[in-house]
Short mmCIF file of C-alpha atoms and ligand atoms in Angstrom, two decimals:
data_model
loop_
_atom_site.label_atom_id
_atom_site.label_comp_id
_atom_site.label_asym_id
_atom_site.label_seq_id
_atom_site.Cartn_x
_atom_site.Cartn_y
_atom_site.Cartn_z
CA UNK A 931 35.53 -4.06 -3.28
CA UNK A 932 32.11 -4.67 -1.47
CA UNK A 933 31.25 -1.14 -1.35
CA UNK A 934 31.99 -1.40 -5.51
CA UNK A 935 30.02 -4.75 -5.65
CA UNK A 936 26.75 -2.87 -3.49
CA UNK A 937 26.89 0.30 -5.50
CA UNK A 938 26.62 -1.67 -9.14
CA UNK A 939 24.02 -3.49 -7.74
CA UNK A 940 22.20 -0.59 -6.52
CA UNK A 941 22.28 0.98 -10.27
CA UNK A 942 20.90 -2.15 -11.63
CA UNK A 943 17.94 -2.11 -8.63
CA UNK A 944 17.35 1.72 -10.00
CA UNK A 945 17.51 0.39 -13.92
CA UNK A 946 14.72 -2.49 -13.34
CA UNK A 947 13.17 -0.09 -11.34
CA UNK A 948 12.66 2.50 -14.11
CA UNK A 949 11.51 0.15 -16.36
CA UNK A 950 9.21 -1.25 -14.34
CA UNK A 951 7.54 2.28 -13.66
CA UNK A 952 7.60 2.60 -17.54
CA UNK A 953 6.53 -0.61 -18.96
CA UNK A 954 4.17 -1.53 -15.96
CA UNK A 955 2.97 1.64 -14.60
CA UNK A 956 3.14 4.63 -17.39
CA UNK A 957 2.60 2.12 -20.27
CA UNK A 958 -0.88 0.72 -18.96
CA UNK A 959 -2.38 4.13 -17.90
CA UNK A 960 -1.09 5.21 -14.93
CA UNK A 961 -0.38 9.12 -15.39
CA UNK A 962 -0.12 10.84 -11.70
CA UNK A 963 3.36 12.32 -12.09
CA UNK A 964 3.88 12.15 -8.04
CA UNK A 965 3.04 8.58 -8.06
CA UNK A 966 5.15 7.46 -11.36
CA UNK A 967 8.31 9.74 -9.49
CA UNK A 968 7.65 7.71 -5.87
CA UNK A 969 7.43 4.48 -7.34
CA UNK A 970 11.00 5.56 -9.68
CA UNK A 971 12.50 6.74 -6.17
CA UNK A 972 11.50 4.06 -3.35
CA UNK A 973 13.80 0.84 -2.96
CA UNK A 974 10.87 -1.96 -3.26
CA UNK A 975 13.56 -4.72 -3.33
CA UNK A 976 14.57 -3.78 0.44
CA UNK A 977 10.74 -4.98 0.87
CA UNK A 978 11.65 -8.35 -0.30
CA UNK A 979 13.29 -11.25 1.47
CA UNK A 980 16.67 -11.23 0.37
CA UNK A 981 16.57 -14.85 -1.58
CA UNK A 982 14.01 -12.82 -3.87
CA UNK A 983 15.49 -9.59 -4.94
CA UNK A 984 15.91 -10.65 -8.41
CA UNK A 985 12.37 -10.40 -8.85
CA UNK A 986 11.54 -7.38 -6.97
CA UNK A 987 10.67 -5.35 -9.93
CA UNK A 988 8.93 -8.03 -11.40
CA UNK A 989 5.48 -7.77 -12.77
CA UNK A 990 4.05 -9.97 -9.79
CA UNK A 991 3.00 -10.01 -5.74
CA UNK A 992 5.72 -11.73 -4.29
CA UNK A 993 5.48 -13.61 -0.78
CA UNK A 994 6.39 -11.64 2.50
CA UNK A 995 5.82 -14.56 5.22
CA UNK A 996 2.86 -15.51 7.18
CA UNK A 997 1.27 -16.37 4.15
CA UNK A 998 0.98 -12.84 2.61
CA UNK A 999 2.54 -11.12 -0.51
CA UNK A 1000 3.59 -7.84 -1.61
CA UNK A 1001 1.24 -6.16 -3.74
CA UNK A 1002 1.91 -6.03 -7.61
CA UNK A 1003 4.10 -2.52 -8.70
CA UNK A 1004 0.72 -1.90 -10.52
CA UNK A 1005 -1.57 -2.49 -8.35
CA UNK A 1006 0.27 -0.17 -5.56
CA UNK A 1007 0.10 2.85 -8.07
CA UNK A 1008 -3.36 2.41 -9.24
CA UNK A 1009 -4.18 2.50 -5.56
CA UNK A 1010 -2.55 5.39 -4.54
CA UNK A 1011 -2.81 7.40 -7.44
CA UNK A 1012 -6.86 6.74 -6.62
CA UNK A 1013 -6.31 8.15 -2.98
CA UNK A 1014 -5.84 11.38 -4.97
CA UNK A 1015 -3.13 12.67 -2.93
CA UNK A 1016 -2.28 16.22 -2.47
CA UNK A 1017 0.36 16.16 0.12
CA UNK A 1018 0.18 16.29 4.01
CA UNK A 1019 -3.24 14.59 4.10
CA UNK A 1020 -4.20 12.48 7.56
CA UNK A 1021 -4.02 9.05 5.90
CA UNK A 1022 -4.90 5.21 7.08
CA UNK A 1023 -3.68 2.36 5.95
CA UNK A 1024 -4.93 -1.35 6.73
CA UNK A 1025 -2.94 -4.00 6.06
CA UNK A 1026 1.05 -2.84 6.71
CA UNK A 1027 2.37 -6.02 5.14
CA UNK A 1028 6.07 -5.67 3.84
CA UNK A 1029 5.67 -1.79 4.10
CA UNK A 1030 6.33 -1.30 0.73
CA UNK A 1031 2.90 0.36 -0.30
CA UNK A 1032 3.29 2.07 3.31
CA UNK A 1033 6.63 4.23 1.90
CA UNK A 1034 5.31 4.80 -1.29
CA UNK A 1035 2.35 6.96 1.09
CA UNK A 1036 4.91 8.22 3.41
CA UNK A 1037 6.39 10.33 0.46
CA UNK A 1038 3.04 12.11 0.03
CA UNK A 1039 2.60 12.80 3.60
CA UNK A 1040 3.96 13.21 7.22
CA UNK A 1041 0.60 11.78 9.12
CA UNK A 1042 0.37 8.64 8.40
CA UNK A 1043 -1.45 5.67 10.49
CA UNK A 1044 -0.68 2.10 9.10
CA UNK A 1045 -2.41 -1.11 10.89
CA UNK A 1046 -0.93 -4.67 10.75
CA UNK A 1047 -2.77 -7.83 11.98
CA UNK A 1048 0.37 -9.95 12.11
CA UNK A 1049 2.69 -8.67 14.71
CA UNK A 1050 5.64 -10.37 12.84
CA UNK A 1051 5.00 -8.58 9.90
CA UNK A 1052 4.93 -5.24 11.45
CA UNK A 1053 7.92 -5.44 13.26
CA UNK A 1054 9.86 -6.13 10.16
CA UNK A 1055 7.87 -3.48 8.70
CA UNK A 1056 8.76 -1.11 11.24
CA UNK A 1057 12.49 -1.75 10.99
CA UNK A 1058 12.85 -1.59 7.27
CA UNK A 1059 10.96 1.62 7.49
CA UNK A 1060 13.35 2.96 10.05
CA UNK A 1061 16.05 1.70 8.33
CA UNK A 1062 15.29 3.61 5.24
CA UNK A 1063 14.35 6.83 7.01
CA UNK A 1064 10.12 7.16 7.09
CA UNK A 1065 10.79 8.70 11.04
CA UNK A 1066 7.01 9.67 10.57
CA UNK A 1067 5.04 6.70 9.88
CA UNK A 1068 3.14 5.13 12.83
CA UNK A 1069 2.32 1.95 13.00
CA UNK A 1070 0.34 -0.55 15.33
CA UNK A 1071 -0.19 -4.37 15.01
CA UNK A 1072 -4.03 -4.94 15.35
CA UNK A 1073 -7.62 -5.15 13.66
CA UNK A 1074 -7.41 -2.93 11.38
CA UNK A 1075 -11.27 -3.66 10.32
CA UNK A 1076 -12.37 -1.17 13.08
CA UNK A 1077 -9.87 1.98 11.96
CA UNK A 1078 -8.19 4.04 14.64
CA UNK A 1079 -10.35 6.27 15.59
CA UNK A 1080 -8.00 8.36 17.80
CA UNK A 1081 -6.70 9.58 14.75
CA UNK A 1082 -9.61 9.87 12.62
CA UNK A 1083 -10.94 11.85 10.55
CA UNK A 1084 -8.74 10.46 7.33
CA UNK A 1085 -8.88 11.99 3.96
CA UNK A 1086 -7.33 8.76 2.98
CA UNK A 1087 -8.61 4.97 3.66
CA UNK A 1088 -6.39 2.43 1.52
CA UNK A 1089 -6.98 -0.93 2.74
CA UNK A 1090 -4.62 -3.63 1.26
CA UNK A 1091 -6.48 -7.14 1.95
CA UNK A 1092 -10.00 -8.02 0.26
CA UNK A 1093 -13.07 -7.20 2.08
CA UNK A 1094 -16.61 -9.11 2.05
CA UNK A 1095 -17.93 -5.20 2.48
CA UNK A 1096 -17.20 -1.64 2.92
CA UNK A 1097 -16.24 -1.62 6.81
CA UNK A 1098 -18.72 0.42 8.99
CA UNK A 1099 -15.88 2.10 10.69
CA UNK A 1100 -13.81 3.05 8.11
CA UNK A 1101 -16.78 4.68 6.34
CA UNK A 1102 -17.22 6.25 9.39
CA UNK A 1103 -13.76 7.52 10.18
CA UNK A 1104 -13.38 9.11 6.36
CA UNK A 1105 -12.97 12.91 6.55
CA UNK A 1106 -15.37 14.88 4.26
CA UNK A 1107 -14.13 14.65 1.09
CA UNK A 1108 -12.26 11.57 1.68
CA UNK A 1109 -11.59 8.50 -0.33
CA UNK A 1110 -11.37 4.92 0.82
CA UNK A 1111 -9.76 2.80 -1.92
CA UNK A 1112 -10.35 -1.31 -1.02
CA UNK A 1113 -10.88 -4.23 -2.59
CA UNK A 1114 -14.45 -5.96 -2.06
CA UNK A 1115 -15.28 -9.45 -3.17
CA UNK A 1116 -15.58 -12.68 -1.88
CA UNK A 1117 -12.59 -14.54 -0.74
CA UNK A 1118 -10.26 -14.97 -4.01
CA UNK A 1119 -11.28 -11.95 -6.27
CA UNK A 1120 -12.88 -8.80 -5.23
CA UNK A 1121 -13.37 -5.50 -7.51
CA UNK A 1122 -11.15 -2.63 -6.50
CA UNK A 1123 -13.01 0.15 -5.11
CA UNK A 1124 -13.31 3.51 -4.47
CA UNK A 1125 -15.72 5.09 -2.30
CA UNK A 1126 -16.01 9.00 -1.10
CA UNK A 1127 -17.35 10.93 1.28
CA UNK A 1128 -19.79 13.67 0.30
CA UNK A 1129 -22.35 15.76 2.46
CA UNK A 1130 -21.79 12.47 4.68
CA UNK A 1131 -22.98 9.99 2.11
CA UNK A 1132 -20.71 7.31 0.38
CA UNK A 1133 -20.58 6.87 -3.27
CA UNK A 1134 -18.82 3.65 -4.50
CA UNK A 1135 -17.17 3.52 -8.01
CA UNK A 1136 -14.94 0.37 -9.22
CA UNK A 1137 -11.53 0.77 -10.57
CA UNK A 1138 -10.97 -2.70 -11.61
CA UNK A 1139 -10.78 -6.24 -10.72
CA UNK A 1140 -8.12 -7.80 -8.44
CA UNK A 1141 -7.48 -10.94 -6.07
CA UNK A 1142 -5.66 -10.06 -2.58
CA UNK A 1143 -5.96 -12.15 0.81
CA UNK A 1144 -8.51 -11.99 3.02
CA UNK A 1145 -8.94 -9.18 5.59
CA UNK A 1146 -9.48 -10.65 8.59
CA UNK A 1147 -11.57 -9.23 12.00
CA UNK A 1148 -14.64 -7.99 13.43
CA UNK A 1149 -15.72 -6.16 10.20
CA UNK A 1150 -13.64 -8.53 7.58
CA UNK A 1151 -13.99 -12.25 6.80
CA UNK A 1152 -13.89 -14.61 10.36
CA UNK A 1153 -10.62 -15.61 11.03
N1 SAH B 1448 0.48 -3.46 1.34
C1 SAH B 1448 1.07 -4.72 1.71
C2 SAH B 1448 0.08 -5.81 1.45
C3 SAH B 1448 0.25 -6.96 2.34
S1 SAH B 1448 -0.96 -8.24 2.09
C4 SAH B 1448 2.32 -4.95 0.90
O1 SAH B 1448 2.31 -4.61 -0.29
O2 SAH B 1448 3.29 -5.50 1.41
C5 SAH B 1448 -2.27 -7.71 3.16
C6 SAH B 1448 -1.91 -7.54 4.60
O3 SAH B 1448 -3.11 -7.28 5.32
C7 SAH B 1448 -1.28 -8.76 5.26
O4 SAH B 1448 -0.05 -8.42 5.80
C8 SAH B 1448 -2.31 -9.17 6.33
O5 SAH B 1448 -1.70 -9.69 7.50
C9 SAH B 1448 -2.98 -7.84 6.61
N2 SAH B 1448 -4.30 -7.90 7.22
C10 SAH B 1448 -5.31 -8.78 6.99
N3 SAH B 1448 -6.38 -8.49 7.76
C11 SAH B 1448 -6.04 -7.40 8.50
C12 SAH B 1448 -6.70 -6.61 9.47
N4 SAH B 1448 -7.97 -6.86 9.88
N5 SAH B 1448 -6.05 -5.57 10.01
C13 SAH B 1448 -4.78 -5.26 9.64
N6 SAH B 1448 -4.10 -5.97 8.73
C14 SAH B 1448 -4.72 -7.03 8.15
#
């Protein structure tokens, strides 16, 4: 009877979550077939505290604890479908939160370094992603502002917290080539950027506006 009850509401989890990826993603531009097939495929409401699965696949952040959210379904795939992904790229991420936007990357590629400031946060994290099978994924609970350079070069940056600038070491860590997608701003709203790596030089476009917390540390906001 339970295993009945937990597979119908596993089909209505996959029905929100196909028309979310049509109404929110495909509907307002987003076109990267590997990104509209990840976001159909990867269980965001196991990223949620239980008491707010119903909204899950909601058009919304939605709080994670320590005062942090889950990005917006839309604002994940704009974000990774900026990264540009080709598959088995050495990729960073800053700002682990709920892991949600940490799967999503997983499914692109097998090297993938995610930082967490909030030691709480990655530890749930970390057990969710376990849970659900991303073996690969390592993760660390630190300042994220200064990149992890044992690991570097990235072809992919995506930082997930608003900056006050481009971080000196994460510009310095990108890979020829690479893209760094981040949010830059003051405190409340920042413009989404992205920035890439050519013959060493970094040229910054915007992708749009946005409003995410703070990042916090040496080359963030002061704590
Ligand atoms: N991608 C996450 C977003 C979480 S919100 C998700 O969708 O769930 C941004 C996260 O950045 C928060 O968890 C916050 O604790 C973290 N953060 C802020 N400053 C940081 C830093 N300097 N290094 C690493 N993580 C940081």
């Amino acid at each position: 009877m339970i295993r009945r009850r937990n597979a119908e509401r596993d089909e209505g989890f996959a029905t929100s979550r196909q028309e979310m990826v049509r109404h929110q993603l495909e509907e307002r531009g987003i076109h990267d077939p590997r990104v509209l097939d990840v976001m159909g495929r990867v269980p965001r409401h196991r990223f949620v505290d239980p008491a707010l699965v119903s909204r899950a696949y909601g058009d919304h952040a939605l709080p994670i604890g320590a005062g942090q959210t889950i990005s917006q379904p839309y604002m994940v795939a704009i974000m990774t479908e900026a990264l540009g992904l080709e598959g088995g790229e050495r990729v960073l991420e800053i700002g682990t939160g709920s892991g949600y936007q940490t799967a999503i990357l997983a499914e692109f590629t097998p090297h993938l370094f995610s930082i967490e400031r909030s030691p709480e946060l990655s530890r749930a994290a970390a057990a969710i992603l376990k849970e659900l099978g991303y073996a690969n994924v390592i993760l660390k609970t630190g300042d994220g502002t200064l990149g992890w350079p044992e690991h570097a070069p990235y072809k992919g940056i995506i930082v997930t917290a608003g900056a006050p600038a481009l971080p000196e070491p994460l510009c310095e860590q990108l890979a020829e080539g690479g893209r760094l997608v981040i949010p830059v701003g003051d405190r409340e709203i920042q413009t989404l950027e992205l920035a890439v790596k050519r013959h060493g030089k970094i040229r910054r476009h915007k992708v749009l506006d946005c409003a995410f917390v703070p990042l916090l540390g040496r080359a963030g906001w002061r704590e």
